[in-house]
Amino acid sequence: MALHREQWASKLGFVLAAAGSAIGLGNIWRFPYKAGQYGGGAFVVAYIVSVFIIGIPVMIAEFIIGRSAQKSPVGAFRVLRDSKYWPLVGWLGLATGFVILSYYSVVGGWIIKYIVVSITSGFQTGTASANFTTFLASPWQQVLWHAIFMFINILIVRGGISSGIEKWSKVLMPALLIILMILMINSLMTAGAGEGIRFLLKPDFSQLTRAGMLEALGHAFFSLSLGMGAMLTYGSYLDKNINISTSSLEIVILNTFYAIMAGLMIFPIVFTYNVNPNAGPGLFFITLPEVFARMPGGQVVGLAFFLLVAFAAITSAISLLEVVVSFFIDELNWSRKKADYILGTVIFLVGIPSALSFNAWSGFTLFGGKNIFDQLDMLATNFMLPIGGLFIAVFAGWILTHGEKEAEIKRVENTFHFYDIWHVLIKYLTPVALLIVLLYTTGLLSFFE
Ligand code: TRP
């Protein structure tokens, strides 16, 4: 076993890497779209409340568990409590990492493909929908771009914590911010700006149904990369003197900020060019290319847009790969290089059925008429992540002693912390909120409607 665990080189590097994990397709694509659907500003408020009652508490819990155990999820629970059962939470996290990355990488591949299209031919009006359909229908193209995206991840994770993940996060996250700002300002100067801002932010509490509130809770969880030990793993590389409370707040604020900026970038142009704001998955690959085709300078804007989305997706995907790789390094003493190449390849193979969900295997549906890709997404986000999060909350709230937790949060150097509030939340409110989300998504709560 390695004598010294790898560490982040600086607090800034750690915060950017963790924010990079959080800020992903969830923020840039799903958040604006959900906000539009469930009452704009009302959804934004529900999301922010959810971030406070379950997001920040679970994030702090993951950092505490990871840093005190100095291990990735499976080993962490075993080191902290000598029990047969708690490590199962780690195993669940590991499995979740496999599942999410396998289909996330397929979408990552689409984005890389669209970067290439932006450079080579740009987008032409009236062709976006047919082009996307043709692209989805080609099995070899789906597998090829998925492989390319996965390979980029493997190369970054290969560099390790400070000279791979941290180094790249420090380049990609500021680059992402600059592109996002420029595109947002550009959008806010178009004629549809007022309507776009209203669509995203004007609170309409009548549209914030119970379903909308649960979506906000679930989304807070997914968008902060919680519930599978990704933050736990990142916490295990964190220097003991770094303040977990302030770091978590910074990560969460960055995450929310980027999500709102993404909405302010997308909706003004959607209204200016009079296309459908509620296009769901097609928004990025059909609606926006159509807009770029019609917009002056659209080829450059389109390229910048897909680069931005790629940066967001890559910094999230590397955290998923790192969870899996760190298990093989910690538990089986594999070298980083070996773990990275082998596991990266295995996850690529696991993702092939998702890549084929849109063509060769589209007829293969299990239940609810959903293809493999949608099935895996639903399984991971609706079940695996909230279940994992629930157990993480219970472990931090009820199993760890005050002494163990205070040793991580109330360090002498850390004058600012909110241990007492956090403790009440993680013990009572967070688990109850997660339980309600779970009961609802499994259909068990539908009696009460
Ligand atoms: N948070 C990412 C997003 O918004 C997705 C993600 C990356 C994730 N790593 C994760 C979700 C770990 C859950 C767990 O797109």
Coordinates of C-alpha atoms and ligand atoms in Angstrom, one line a residue:
M1 CA 0.0 0.0 0.0
A2 CA 1.2 3.5 -0.8
L3 CA 2.7 5.1 2.3
H4 CA 1.4 8.6 1.6
R5 CA -2.0 9.1 0.3
E6 CA -2.1 11.6 -2.6
Q7 CA -3.4 15.0 -1.7
W8 CA -4.8 18.2 -3.3
A9 CA -2.0 20.8 -3.6
S10 CA -4.2 23.7 -2.5
K11 CA -7.7 24.5 -1.1
L12 CA -8.5 26.4 -4.3
G13 CA -7.6 23.3 -6.4
F14 CA -9.8 21.1 -4.2
V15 CA -12.8 23.5 -4.3
L16 CA -12.5 23.8 -8.1
A17 CA -12.2 20.0 -8.5
A18 CA -15.2 19.4 -6.3
A19 CA -17.2 22.2 -8.0
G20 CA -16.1 20.7 -11.3
S21 CA -17.6 17.4 -10.3
A22 CA -20.8 19.1 -9.2
I23 CA -21.1 21.4 -12.2
G24 CA -22.0 19.2 -15.1
L25 CA -24.8 18.3 -17.5
G26 CA -27.1 18.5 -14.6
N27 CA -26.6 22.2 -14.1
I28 CA -26.2 23.3 -17.7
W29 CA -28.9 21.3 -19.3
R30 CA -31.3 19.9 -16.7
F31 CA -31.6 22.8 -14.2
P32 CA -32.7 25.5 -16.7
Y33 CA -35.2 23.1 -18.2
K34 CA -36.7 22.0 -14.9
A35 CA -36.9 25.5 -13.7
G36 CA -38.8 26.5 -16.8
Q37 CA -41.2 23.6 -16.2
Y38 CA -41.9 24.0 -12.5
G39 CA -42.6 27.7 -12.0
G40 CA -39.3 29.5 -12.8
G41 CA -38.1 31.4 -9.7
A42 CA -40.3 29.2 -7.5
F43 CA -38.3 26.2 -8.6
V44 CA -35.1 28.1 -8.0
V45 CA -36.2 28.9 -4.5
A46 CA -37.2 25.3 -3.8
Y47 CA -33.8 24.2 -5.2
I48 CA -31.9 26.5 -3.0
V49 CA -33.9 25.4 0.1
S50 CA -33.2 21.7 -0.9
V51 CA -29.5 22.5 -1.2
F52 CA -29.5 23.8 2.4
I53 CA -31.5 21.0 4.0
I54 CA -30.0 18.0 2.2
G55 CA -27.2 19.2 -0.2
I56 CA -24.8 20.9 2.2
P57 CA -25.4 18.4 5.1
V58 CA -24.7 15.4 3.0
M59 CA -21.7 17.0 1.3
I60 CA -20.2 17.8 4.8
A61 CA -21.0 14.2 5.9
E62 CA -19.1 12.8 2.8
F63 CA -16.1 15.0 3.4
I64 CA -16.0 14.0 7.1
I65 CA -16.2 10.3 6.3
G66 CA -13.6 10.4 3.5
R67 CA -11.1 12.6 5.4
S68 CA -11.3 10.8 8.7
A69 CA -10.9 7.3 7.0
Q70 CA -8.4 8.4 4.4
K71 CA -10.0 5.9 2.0
S72 CA -12.4 5.6 -0.9
P73 CA -16.0 4.6 -0.1
V74 CA -15.8 0.8 0.6
G75 CA -12.7 1.0 2.7
A76 CA -13.9 4.2 4.5
F77 CA -16.9 2.5 6.0
R78 CA -14.8 -0.5 7.0
V79 CA -12.1 1.6 8.6
L80 CA -14.6 3.7 10.6
R81 CA -16.8 0.8 11.8
D82 CA -15.9 -2.8 12.1
S83 CA -19.2 -4.1 10.6
K84 CA -20.2 -6.4 7.8
Y85 CA -23.0 -4.0 6.7
W86 CA -21.7 -0.5 6.5
P87 CA -19.2 -1.2 3.7
L88 CA -22.2 -2.2 1.6
V89 CA -22.9 1.5 1.3
G90 CA -19.5 1.9 -0.3
W91 CA -20.2 -1.0 -2.6
L92 CA -23.4 0.6 -3.7
G93 CA -21.5 3.8 -4.4
L94 CA -19.0 2.0 -6.5
A95 CA -21.8 0.3 -8.5
T96 CA -23.5 3.7 -8.9
G97 CA -20.2 5.2 -10.3
F98 CA -20.1 2.4 -12.9
V99 CA -23.7 2.9 -13.9
I100 CA -23.7 6.7 -14.1
L101 CA -20.4 7.0 -15.9
S102 CA -21.3 4.4 -18.5
Y103 CA -24.2 6.4 -19.8
Y104 CA -22.9 9.9 -19.0
S105 CA -20.0 9.1 -21.3
V106 CA -22.3 8.4 -24.2
V107 CA -23.7 12.0 -23.9
G108 CA -20.2 13.2 -23.4
G109 CA -19.4 11.7 -26.7
W110 CA -22.3 13.5 -28.4
I111 CA -20.9 16.8 -27.1
I112 CA -17.4 16.0 -28.5
K113 CA -19.0 15.2 -31.8
Y114 CA -20.9 18.5 -31.8
I115 CA -17.6 20.4 -31.1
V116 CA -16.2 18.7 -34.2
V117 CA -19.3 19.6 -36.3
S118 CA -19.1 23.2 -35.1
I119 CA -15.5 23.4 -36.3
T120 CA -15.8 21.6 -39.6
S121 CA -19.2 22.5 -41.1
G122 CA -21.1 24.6 -38.5
F123 CA -24.9 24.2 -38.3
Q124 CA -27.4 24.7 -41.2
T125 CA -31.0 25.8 -40.7
G126 CA -33.7 23.2 -41.0
T127 CA -31.3 20.2 -40.7
A128 CA -30.7 20.0 -36.9
S129 CA -33.4 17.5 -36.1
A130 CA -32.7 15.2 -39.0
N131 CA -28.9 15.3 -38.3
F132 CA -29.3 14.4 -34.7
T133 CA -31.6 11.5 -35.6
T134 CA -29.2 10.2 -38.2
F135 CA -26.3 10.5 -35.7
L136 CA -28.3 8.6 -33.0
A137 CA -29.2 5.9 -35.5
S138 CA -25.5 5.0 -36.3
P139 CA -24.3 2.4 -33.8
W140 CA -20.6 2.7 -34.8
Q141 CA -20.7 6.5 -34.4
Q142 CA -22.3 6.2 -31.0
V143 CA -19.7 3.8 -29.8
L144 CA -16.8 5.8 -31.4
W145 CA -17.6 9.1 -29.7
H146 CA -18.4 7.4 -26.4
A147 CA -14.9 5.8 -26.6
I148 CA -13.3 9.2 -27.3
F149 CA -14.9 10.8 -24.4
M150 CA -13.9 8.0 -22.1
F151 CA -10.4 8.1 -23.3
I152 CA -10.1 11.8 -22.4
N153 CA -11.2 10.9 -18.9
I154 CA -8.7 8.1 -18.6
L155 CA -5.9 10.5 -19.6
I156 CA -6.8 13.0 -17.0
V157 CA -7.4 10.5 -14.1
R158 CA -4.1 8.9 -15.1
G159 CA -2.3 12.0 -13.8
G160 CA -3.5 11.4 -10.3
I161 CA -5.0 13.9 -7.8
S162 CA -2.8 17.0 -7.8
S163 CA -1.2 16.7 -11.2
G164 CA -4.2 15.2 -13.1
I165 CA -7.6 16.1 -11.7
E166 CA -6.6 19.2 -9.8
K167 CA -4.4 20.6 -12.6
W168 CA -7.1 20.1 -15.2
S169 CA -9.9 21.5 -13.0
K170 CA -7.8 24.6 -12.5
V171 CA -7.7 25.1 -16.2
L172 CA -11.1 23.9 -17.3
M173 CA -13.3 25.6 -14.6
P174 CA -12.1 29.2 -15.1
A175 CA -12.2 28.6 -18.9
L176 CA -15.8 27.4 -18.4
L177 CA -16.6 30.5 -16.4
I178 CA -15.1 32.9 -19.1
I179 CA -17.0 31.2 -21.9
L180 CA -20.2 31.1 -19.9
M181 CA -20.0 34.8 -19.1
I182 CA -19.3 35.8 -22.7
L183 CA -22.2 33.7 -24.0
M184 CA -24.5 34.9 -21.2
I185 CA -23.8 38.6 -22.0
N186 CA -24.2 37.9 -25.7
S187 CA -27.6 36.3 -25.0
L188 CA -28.8 39.0 -22.6
M189 CA -28.3 41.5 -25.5
T190 CA -30.7 39.7 -27.8
A191 CA -34.4 40.8 -28.1
G192 CA -35.7 37.8 -26.2
A193 CA -33.7 38.6 -23.0
G194 CA -36.6 39.9 -21.0
E195 CA -38.8 37.0 -21.8
G196 CA -36.0 34.5 -21.2
I197 CA -35.2 36.0 -17.8
R198 CA -38.9 35.9 -16.8
F199 CA -39.2 32.3 -17.9
L200 CA -36.2 31.3 -15.8
L201 CA -36.6 33.5 -12.7
K202 CA -40.2 34.9 -12.3
P203 CA -41.6 33.0 -9.4
D204 CA -44.9 31.3 -10.1
F205 CA -45.7 29.4 -7.0
S206 CA -48.9 27.9 -8.4
Q207 CA -46.7 25.9 -10.8
L208 CA -44.5 24.6 -8.0
T209 CA -46.4 21.3 -7.5
R210 CA -45.5 18.6 -5.1
A211 CA -43.8 16.9 -8.0
G212 CA -41.8 20.1 -8.7
M213 CA -40.7 20.2 -5.0
L214 CA -39.5 16.6 -5.2
E215 CA -37.7 17.3 -8.5
A216 CA -35.9 20.2 -6.8
L217 CA -34.8 17.9 -3.9
G218 CA -33.7 15.1 -6.2
H219 CA -31.9 17.6 -8.5
A220 CA -30.1 19.3 -5.6
F221 CA -28.7 15.9 -4.8
F222 CA -27.7 14.9 -8.4
S223 CA -26.3 18.3 -9.2
L224 CA -24.0 18.3 -6.2
S225 CA -22.6 14.8 -7.0
L226 CA -23.8 13.4 -3.7
G227 CA -24.9 10.0 -2.6
M228 CA -22.3 7.7 -4.1
G229 CA -19.1 8.7 -2.4
A230 CA -17.7 11.0 -5.1
M231 CA -17.3 13.8 -2.6
L232 CA -16.3 11.2 0.0
T233 CA -13.4 10.2 -2.2
Y234 CA -12.4 13.8 -3.0
G235 CA -12.5 14.4 0.8
S236 CA -10.1 11.6 1.4
Y237 CA -7.4 13.5 -0.4
L238 CA -8.0 16.7 1.6
D239 CA -5.4 18.2 3.9
K240 CA -6.6 18.0 7.6
N241 CA -6.2 21.8 8.1
I242 CA -8.7 22.8 5.4
N243 CA -12.0 24.0 6.6
I244 CA -14.8 21.6 5.5
S245 CA -17.6 24.1 6.3
T246 CA -16.3 26.9 4.2
S247 CA -15.2 24.6 1.4
S248 CA -18.7 23.1 1.2
L249 CA -20.3 26.5 1.1
E250 CA -18.0 27.7 -1.7
I251 CA -18.7 24.6 -3.8
V252 CA -22.4 24.9 -3.4
I253 CA -22.4 28.6 -4.2
L254 CA -20.4 28.0 -7.3
N255 CA -22.7 25.2 -8.4
T256 CA -25.8 27.3 -8.0
F257 CA -24.2 30.3 -9.7
Y258 CA -23.2 28.4 -12.7
A259 CA -26.6 26.8 -13.0
I260 CA -28.4 30.1 -13.0
M261 CA -25.9 31.6 -15.5
A262 CA -26.5 28.6 -17.8
G263 CA -30.2 29.4 -17.7
L264 CA -29.5 33.1 -18.4
M265 CA -27.4 32.0 -21.4
I266 CA -29.9 29.6 -22.9
F267 CA -33.4 31.1 -22.5
P268 CA -32.9 34.6 -24.0
I269 CA -31.8 33.1 -27.3
V270 CA -34.5 30.4 -27.2
F271 CA -37.1 33.2 -27.0
T272 CA -35.3 35.5 -29.5
Y273 CA -35.3 32.7 -32.1
N274 CA -38.7 31.6 -31.1
V275 CA -38.0 27.9 -30.5
N276 CA -39.5 25.6 -27.9
P277 CA -38.0 26.2 -24.5
N278 CA -39.3 22.8 -23.1
A279 CA -37.7 20.6 -25.7
G280 CA -36.1 18.4 -23.0
P281 CA -33.1 16.3 -24.2
G282 CA -33.4 17.8 -27.7
L283 CA -32.7 21.3 -26.4
F284 CA -28.9 20.9 -26.8
F285 CA -28.7 18.8 -29.8
I286 CA -31.7 20.0 -31.9
T287 CA -33.1 23.3 -30.7
L288 CA -29.8 25.1 -30.0
P289 CA -28.0 24.0 -33.2
E290 CA -31.0 25.4 -35.0
V291 CA -30.5 28.7 -33.2
F292 CA -26.8 28.7 -33.9
A293 CA -27.6 28.1 -37.6
R294 CA -29.7 31.3 -37.7
M295 CA -27.7 33.5 -35.4
P296 CA -25.1 35.9 -36.8
G297 CA -21.7 34.5 -35.8
G298 CA -23.5 31.3 -34.8
Q299 CA -20.6 29.0 -35.8
V300 CA -18.3 30.6 -33.2
V301 CA -21.1 30.8 -30.6
G302 CA -22.0 27.2 -31.2
L303 CA -18.4 26.1 -30.9
A304 CA -17.9 28.0 -27.6
F305 CA -21.2 26.6 -26.3
F306 CA -20.2 23.0 -27.0
L307 CA -16.7 23.5 -25.6
L308 CA -18.3 24.8 -22.4
V309 CA -20.6 21.9 -22.1
A310 CA -17.7 19.5 -22.7
F311 CA -15.6 21.1 -20.0
A312 CA -18.5 20.8 -17.6
A313 CA -19.1 17.1 -18.5
I314 CA -15.4 16.1 -18.3
T315 CA -14.8 17.6 -14.9
S316 CA -17.9 15.6 -13.7
A317 CA -16.9 12.4 -15.4
I318 CA -13.4 12.3 -14.0
S319 CA -14.9 12.3 -10.5
L320 CA -17.0 9.3 -11.3
L321 CA -14.0 7.5 -12.8
E322 CA -11.9 8.5 -9.7
V323 CA -14.3 6.8 -7.3
V324 CA -13.9 3.5 -9.2
V325 CA -10.2 3.8 -9.7
S326 CA -9.5 4.7 -6.1
F327 CA -11.2 1.5 -5.0
F328 CA -8.8 -0.6 -6.9
I329 CA -5.8 1.4 -5.7
D330 CA -6.9 1.4 -2.0
E331 CA -8.3 -2.1 -1.7
L332 CA -6.4 -4.2 -4.2
N333 CA -3.1 -2.3 -4.3
W334 CA -3.3 -1.8 -8.0
S335 CA -1.2 1.0 -9.5
R336 CA -3.1 4.1 -10.6
K337 CA -2.1 3.5 -14.2
K338 CA -3.3 -0.1 -14.2
A339 CA -6.6 0.7 -12.4
D340 CA -7.2 3.7 -14.7
Y341 CA -6.7 1.9 -18.0
I342 CA -8.5 -1.3 -17.0
L343 CA -11.5 0.3 -15.3
G344 CA -11.8 3.0 -17.9
T345 CA -12.0 0.3 -20.5
V346 CA -14.5 -1.8 -18.5
I347 CA -16.8 1.2 -18.0
F348 CA -16.6 1.9 -21.7
L349 CA -17.7 -1.6 -22.4
V350 CA -20.5 -1.3 -19.8
G351 CA -21.6 1.8 -21.7
I352 CA -22.0 0.1 -25.0
P353 CA -25.6 -1.0 -24.4
S354 CA -26.4 2.6 -23.6
A355 CA -24.8 3.7 -26.8
L356 CA -26.8 1.1 -28.7
S357 CA -30.1 2.1 -27.0
F358 CA -30.8 4.6 -29.7
N359 CA -30.2 2.3 -32.7
A360 CA -29.4 -1.4 -32.7
W361 CA -30.9 -2.2 -29.3
S362 CA -33.6 0.4 -29.2
G363 CA -36.3 -2.3 -29.2
F364 CA -34.8 -3.8 -26.0
T365 CA -36.9 -2.2 -23.2
L366 CA -37.2 -3.7 -19.7
F367 CA -40.2 -2.0 -18.1
G368 CA -42.1 1.2 -18.6
G369 CA -41.1 1.1 -22.3
K370 CA -37.8 2.8 -21.6
N371 CA -34.6 2.0 -23.4
I372 CA -31.5 0.9 -21.6
F373 CA -30.0 4.4 -21.4
D374 CA -33.1 5.9 -19.8
Q375 CA -33.5 2.9 -17.6
L376 CA -30.0 3.2 -16.2
D377 CA -30.4 6.9 -15.7
M378 CA -33.6 6.4 -13.7
L379 CA -32.2 3.6 -11.7
A380 CA -29.1 5.7 -10.7
T381 CA -30.7 9.0 -10.0
N382 CA -34.0 7.9 -8.5
F383 CA -32.9 5.0 -6.5
M384 CA -29.2 4.4 -6.1
L385 CA -28.2 8.0 -5.2
P386 CA -31.0 8.7 -2.7
I387 CA -30.5 5.3 -1.0
G388 CA -26.8 5.9 -0.8
G389 CA -27.4 9.4 0.5
L390 CA -29.8 8.2 3.1
F391 CA -27.3 5.8 4.5
I392 CA -24.5 8.3 4.4
A393 CA -26.7 10.7 6.4
V394 CA -27.7 8.0 8.9
F395 CA -24.0 7.0 9.3
A396 CA -22.9 10.6 9.9
G397 CA -25.9 11.5 12.1
W398 CA -26.3 8.4 14.2
I399 CA -23.3 6.2 14.0
L400 CA -20.2 8.4 14.2
T401 CA -19.6 9.9 17.6
H402 CA -19.4 13.7 18.3
G403 CA -15.7 13.3 18.9
E404 CA -15.1 11.8 15.5
K405 CA -17.1 14.5 13.7
E406 CA -15.8 17.4 15.7
A407 CA -12.2 16.2 15.0
E408 CA -12.9 17.0 11.3
I409 CA -15.1 20.1 11.6
K410 CA -14.0 22.0 14.7
R411 CA -10.3 22.1 14.1
V412 CA -8.4 24.9 15.9
E413 CA -7.7 26.7 12.6
N414 CA -11.3 26.5 11.6
T415 CA -12.9 29.4 13.4
F416 CA -15.9 29.3 11.1
H417 CA -18.1 26.3 11.2
F418 CA -21.7 25.4 11.7
Y419 CA -21.4 22.1 13.5
D420 CA -24.5 22.4 15.7
I421 CA -26.9 23.3 12.9
W422 CA -25.4 20.7 10.6
H423 CA -25.7 18.0 13.2
V424 CA -29.4 18.6 13.7
L425 CA -30.0 18.6 10.0
I426 CA -28.0 15.5 9.2
K427 CA -29.6 13.6 12.1
Y428 CA -33.2 14.4 11.5
L429 CA -34.2 16.6 8.6
T430 CA -31.9 15.3 5.9
P431 CA -32.8 11.6 6.3
V432 CA -36.5 12.3 6.5
A433 CA -36.4 14.5 3.3
L434 CA -34.4 11.7 1.5
L435 CA -36.9 9.1 2.7
I436 CA -39.8 11.1 1.3
V437 CA -38.0 11.5 -2.1
L438 CA -37.5 7.7 -2.2
L439 CA -41.0 6.8 -1.2
Y440 CA -42.3 9.1 -3.8
T441 CA -40.1 8.0 -6.6
T442 CA -40.8 4.3 -5.8
G443 CA -44.5 5.1 -6.0
L444 CA -45.1 4.2 -2.4
L445 CA -46.3 7.7 -1.5
S446 CA -48.8 8.0 -4.3
F447 CA -51.6 7.0 -1.9
F448 CA -51.4 10.4 -0.3
E449 CA -52.1 12.4 -3.4
Ligands
TRP1 N1 -23.1 16.5 -10.7 C1 -23.0 16.1 -12.1 C2 -23.9 16.9 -12.9 O1 -24.6 17.8 -12.5 C3 -23.2 14.7 -12.3 C4 -22.3 13.8 -11.4 C5 -21.0 13.8 -11.5 C6 -22.7 13.1 -10.3 N2 -20.5 13.0 -10.5 C7 -21.5 12.5 -9.8 C8 -23.9 12.8 -9.8 C9 -21.5 11.7 -8.7 C10 -23.9 12.0 -8.7 C11 -22.8 11.5 -8.1 O2 -24.0 16.7 -14.1

